[in-house]
């Protein structure tokens, strides 16, 4: 067996048992007693600020009250009414920036009601019973295409199917779920939850998922528009920003999302190679996830190198602390200058930066870090725009999710506006579905 | 430090905290440990006549109403009097009293409503050396069906008669324990006084069904699918008990009759409140059954601290201090005007005051877009609902208006003079002010 100190990029730095432990739930599910105690803390606020802060507007005080009165199944229904991926959101939402930040008990005591974990308690309870609490409305006869089976596409498909429409979901990847399946950190979505959730979601009926079908390859926009009454584009951000640095092409330099995808799909984590010294370039959630998971796989030294100061990092303070608590080193105000090594990366050279009037430039001072692996986490980009008008680097949409082309809606990460979060994608998918249905069928 | 020594009917105890007649005082083992923990006195679990003792159910005896975090707010029981042999109890009482001469030890008794029954048991109790007796006229279940307990306590004539027998055949203080399952508590209290009682103690438990099992359709506690009403006690009954205490304390017929206050005493503060309403001491059951004997330590330290802060050197200093301020509604000052006021620094913007006032009161709280909540003085009737539903204690307060200022709700100037309903022009029976 290898150890943390084995040179190079090797598998099995930790024992199988240690890996299982490392990749267990980041936040353990609440036991019934814990849920009762946590639920008792909710004040049942009027026009509750936590609801406003939730991108899907879940009626949080109501579902928590339903938990505290012993009806977590009813609580789950309250959640799913607004957010059909409430189970995944309960695991991956940065609640510290959303509902829990707005909770009045955060203001009062610095300890919010544990909304995320209570949401998981309720949704897990119902899903464990194998109950799908919705029935489809009488058929409308309308056929709708959804491109992309990530959170936005799935949320849209479910709502459309519930309203009586027939939905075909196309996805380029072999499995549905989008980043729920391929991107979210492993310790946030354990036990293959993403796949189980998709199966549960489509059990409403009226949704056909076709994998291995990519827009731009097998699928053409004109054909979709011709064959379906409406099209919802939810292709996410499949590309990765390029890093223009000498040595970028050396072995061991990869995209963080590819590394995470490989990790998420690995059937045996002891087979997954990881460097002894890992450097992650970037400052967002992806950078943190890649760094933490490298550490959990047994890398000895993991560094996040971010070109600006701590406050500019898009990863929340909570996530920064999570990284630090796992022993990840955070380096600020440094940018990659060159990657050195003979064939494979051996060192990364970073240059210090200073910002003058918001414009970043190198100071000339450099530092070299040992690196067997370098992960690029400097942002994702749109890969297929379907020929639609863009706003910035994303598809332009109005408040209903309508694009520049009649009959085509878009939502989730690929569409302009809103944060790139699972929950925001769910909200946009749901709202687009309502507008599509109203447009096709006159009214809701 | 304040002296908590209490003299109740000539019986001294190191503090006013007695354990009420109940499971905590059921046997020597418990009572010794209670005394070691610091309790000032105990009323021994009620004794019955000689002969085979009563039997209890062999299934659950208790049911509870829980608050947040499963705090016990109300406790219901279907237990009977002691199910142990009379002589065993008497021997234990004798031993304990001998070993704890400085603590109060009262023996609770319930025997049939016949003179001979009392004549038989009283000399035996006298022989134990206990400090007094308490007549259980309160138990609302089981014993009442046999013509004892509450069945006696609900008939003033019986109370008077039995009390008189006790005074005749027993030399030490006699306390009559009253049932609250009656419309006017002053009647049984007056009967006890006429019979010669040295004191009354109240309340015993209130008839109650705490819950129904929605699967089996049985009231709980359920004994094989059936339940019967039990007796309710704990924090939930304190307001009922205190109102009854105050009525006895201020009724001309019973004024001055010593009272032992019982019902929901859980903290030193509860005890202090009972004492201000005229009680000479308090008795505790549910708090001990919930938290164990150790709770008395907080009661002792809390009462001492408060007495020191207020400059009270003994219990006597504040006993009955609130009685003169208990009055009838018709004598409340209708010229007293207050307004709710929200301290914005303490407010956490939960909006509960708004929901309560807007939906169920007087639409007197405004909510701004940024969730600032403020009282609209021209609508506020000072009902106090917002104060009580606000989760932050002290965040909303009731501020009295100064005489001479104008109440924006009524447009009337606040008068300095006292005026009540008896002279109010809207009262058809008003007497003209002279
Ligand atoms: C590493 C990482 C970690 C993250 N962690 C979190 C987190 O903890 N919490 C959180 O809230 N958010 C997190 N996010 C963001 C979140 O995952 C996304 O905001 C969310 O998944 C967006 O949903 P979507 O449906 O728009 O896109 P995606 O989830 O990206 O789904 C898009 C789908 O479209 C398919 N597709 C793409 N192109 C085509 C095509 N041409 N034809 C057909 N199908 C196509 C893809 O295969 C994919 O299934 C993370 C993102 C990453 C990258
Ligand atoms: C402020 C207030 C005023 C009440 N006024 C009346 C009344 O005028 N007439 C009446 O029959 N009951 C009145 N009640 C009693 C209630 O109808 C009800 O019987 C009681 O509150 C018990 O129910 P609950 O505690 O489950 O709410 C009043 C209760 C409250 C709290
Ligand atoms: S803000 Fe907090 S306390 Fe208020 S309803 Fe939401 S979760 Fe409950
Ligand atoms: S005291 Fe009553 S009327 Fe006044 S603001 Fe509060 S709830 Fe409303
Ligand atoms: S109930 Fe209290 S804390 Fe809540 S909004 Fe009103 S004043 Fe503020």
Coordinates of N, CA and C and ligand atoms in Angstrom, one line a residue, chain A residues 92-94 147-153 170-173 175-180 182-185 188 213-216 219 234-238 257 260 285-286 289 319 380 383-384 411-414 419-423 425, ligand 1:
Chain A
X92 N -26.8 20.0 -0.6 CA -25.7 20.8 -1.3 C -25.9 22.3 -1.2
X93 N -27.1 22.8 -0.8 CA -27.3 24.3 -0.7 C -26.3 24.9 0.2
X94 N -25.7 26.0 -0.2 CA -24.8 26.8 0.8 C -25.8 27.5 1.7
X147 N -33.5 19.8 -22.9 CA -32.1 19.4 -23.2 C -31.3 19.6 -22.0
X148 N -30.7 18.5 -21.4 CA -29.9 18.6 -20.2 C -30.7 18.1 -19.0
X149 N -30.2 17.0 -18.4 CA -30.9 16.4 -17.3 C -30.2 16.7 -16.0
X150 N -29.8 18.0 -15.9 CA -29.3 18.4 -14.6 C -30.5 19.0 -13.8
X151 N -30.2 19.7 -12.7 CA -31.3 20.1 -11.8 C -32.3 21.0 -12.5
X152 N -31.9 21.9 -13.4 CA -32.8 22.7 -14.1 C -33.7 21.9 -15.0
X153 N -33.1 21.0 -15.8 CA -33.9 20.2 -16.7 C -34.9 19.3 -16.0
X170 N -33.3 15.0 -23.1 CA -32.0 14.5 -23.8 C -30.8 15.0 -23.0
X171 N -29.9 14.1 -22.8 CA -28.6 14.5 -22.2 C -27.4 13.8 -22.8
X172 N -26.4 14.6 -23.0 CA -25.2 14.1 -23.6 C -24.5 13.0 -22.9
X173 N -24.6 13.1 -21.6 CA -23.8 12.1 -20.7 C -24.5 10.8 -20.6
X175 N -25.3 9.2 -17.9 CA -26.3 9.1 -16.8 C -27.0 10.5 -16.7
X176 N -28.2 10.5 -16.2 CA -28.9 11.8 -15.9 C -28.4 12.4 -14.6
X177 N -28.8 13.6 -14.3 CA -28.5 14.2 -13.0 C -27.6 15.5 -13.1
X178 N -26.9 15.6 -14.3 CA -26.0 16.7 -14.4 C -25.0 16.8 -13.4
X179 N -24.7 17.9 -12.8 CA -23.6 18.0 -11.8 C -24.0 17.4 -10.5
X180 N -25.3 17.1 -10.3 CA -25.6 16.3 -9.1 C -25.0 14.9 -9.2
X182 N -22.3 14.3 -11.4 CA -20.9 14.3 -11.9 C -20.1 15.4 -11.2
X183 N -20.7 16.3 -10.5 CA -19.9 17.5 -10.0 C -19.9 17.7 -8.5
X184 N -21.1 17.5 -7.9 CA -21.2 17.8 -6.4 C -20.2 17.0 -5.7
X185 N -19.6 17.6 -4.6 CA -18.6 16.8 -3.8 C -19.2 15.5 -3.3
X188 N -21.1 15.3 -0.1 CA -22.4 15.9 0.0 C -23.5 15.0 -0.5
X213 N -27.3 11.8 -25.9 CA -27.9 12.6 -27.0 C -27.5 14.0 -26.8
X214 N -26.5 14.5 -27.6 CA -26.0 15.9 -27.4 C -26.6 16.8 -28.4
X215 N -27.0 18.0 -27.9 CA -27.4 19.1 -28.8 C -26.1 19.5 -29.6
X216 N -26.2 19.6 -30.9 CA -25.0 20.0 -31.7 C -24.4 18.7 -32.3
X219 N -28.5 15.9 -31.9 CA -29.7 16.7 -31.9 C -29.4 18.1 -32.5
X234 N -31.3 23.4 -20.9 CA -30.7 23.4 -19.5 C -29.4 22.6 -19.6
X235 N -28.5 23.1 -20.5 CA -27.2 22.4 -20.7 C -26.1 22.7 -19.8
X236 N -26.3 23.6 -18.9 CA -25.3 24.0 -17.9 C -24.1 24.6 -18.5
X237 N -23.0 24.5 -17.9 CA -21.7 25.1 -18.4 C -20.8 24.0 -18.5
X238 N -20.7 23.4 -19.7 CA -19.9 22.2 -19.9 C -18.4 22.4 -20.1
X257 N -13.0 20.0 -12.6 CA -14.3 19.3 -12.8 C -14.1 17.9 -13.3
X260 N -13.1 15.7 -10.4 CA -14.2 15.4 -9.5 C -15.2 14.4 -10.2
X285 N -16.3 27.4 -5.4 CA -16.8 26.2 -4.8 C -16.1 25.0 -5.4
X286 N -15.8 25.0 -6.7 CA -15.2 23.9 -7.4 C -13.7 23.8 -6.9
X289 N -13.9 22.2 -3.4 CA -14.3 20.8 -3.5 C -13.1 19.9 -4.0
X319 N -17.1 27.7 3.5 CA -16.3 26.7 2.6 C -14.8 26.9 2.8
X380 N -16.3 27.8 -15.4 CA -16.9 27.0 -16.5 C -17.5 27.9 -17.5
X383 N -21.0 25.7 -23.6 CA -20.5 25.0 -24.7 C -21.5 25.0 -25.9
X384 N -22.8 24.9 -25.6 CA -23.7 24.9 -26.7 C -24.8 25.9 -26.5
X411 N -32.8 27.8 -18.8 CA -32.7 28.0 -17.4 C -31.5 27.3 -16.8
X412 N -31.2 27.5 -15.6 CA -30.0 26.9 -14.9 C -28.8 27.7 -15.3
X413 N -27.6 27.0 -15.1 CA -26.3 27.7 -15.2 C -26.1 28.3 -16.6
X414 N -26.8 27.6 -17.7 CA -26.5 28.1 -19.0 C -27.2 29.4 -19.3
X419 N -27.6 33.0 -9.4 CA -26.4 32.3 -9.0 C -26.3 31.0 -9.7
X420 N -25.0 30.5 -9.9 CA -24.8 29.1 -10.4 C -24.9 28.2 -9.2
X421 N -26.1 27.9 -8.8 CA -26.4 27.0 -7.7 C -27.4 26.0 -8.1
X422 N -27.4 24.8 -7.5 CA -28.4 23.8 -7.8 C -29.8 24.3 -7.5
X423 N -30.0 25.0 -6.4 CA -31.3 25.4 -6.0 C -31.9 26.5 -7.0
X425 N -31.0 26.7 -10.1 CA -31.4 25.9 -11.4 C -32.8 25.3 -11.2
Ligands
LIG1 C1 -17.6 21.0 -8.8 C2 -18.8 21.7 -8.6 C3 -19.4 21.7 -7.3 C4 -20.6 22.3 -7.0 N1 -21.1 22.3 -5.8 C5 -22.3 22.9 -5.6 C6 -22.8 22.9 -4.3 O1 -22.3 22.3 -3.3 N2 -24.0 23.5 -4.1 C7 -24.7 24.1 -5.1 O2 -25.8 24.6 -4.9 N3 -24.2 24.2 -6.3 C8 -23.0 23.6 -6.6 N4 -22.5 23.6 -7.8 C9 -23.2 24.3 -8.9 C10 -24.3 23.4 -9.4 O3 -23.9 22.1 -9.5 C11 -24.9 24.0 -10.7 O4 -25.3 25.3 -10.4 C12 -26.1 23.2 -11.1 O5 -25.8 21.8 -11.3 C13 -26.7 23.8 -12.4 O6 -27.7 23.0 -12.9 P1 -28.0 22.9 -14.5 O7 -29.2 22.0 -14.6 O8 -28.2 24.3 -15.0 O9 -26.7 22.3 -15.1 P2 -25.9 21.0 -15.0 O10 -26.1 20.4 -13.6 O11 -24.5 21.3 -15.4 O12 -26.6 20.0 -16.0 C14 -26.5 20.2 -17.3 C15 -26.8 18.9 -18.1 O13 -26.8 19.2 -19.5 C16 -26.1 18.2 -20.1 N5 -25.6 18.8 -21.4 C17 -24.6 19.7 -21.5 N6 -24.4 20.0 -22.8 C18 -25.3 19.3 -23.5 C19 -25.6 19.1 -24.9 N7 -25.0 19.9 -25.8 N8 -26.6 18.3 -25.2 C20 -27.3 17.6 -24.3 N9 -27.0 17.7 -23.0 C21 -26.0 18.5 -22.6 C22 -25.0 17.8 -19.2 O14 -24.6 16.5 -19.5 C23 -25.8 17.9 -17.9 O15 -26.4 16.7 -17.5 C24 -21.2 23.0 -8.1 C25 -20.7 23.0 -9.4 C26 -19.5 22.4 -9.6 C27 -18.9 22.4 -11.0

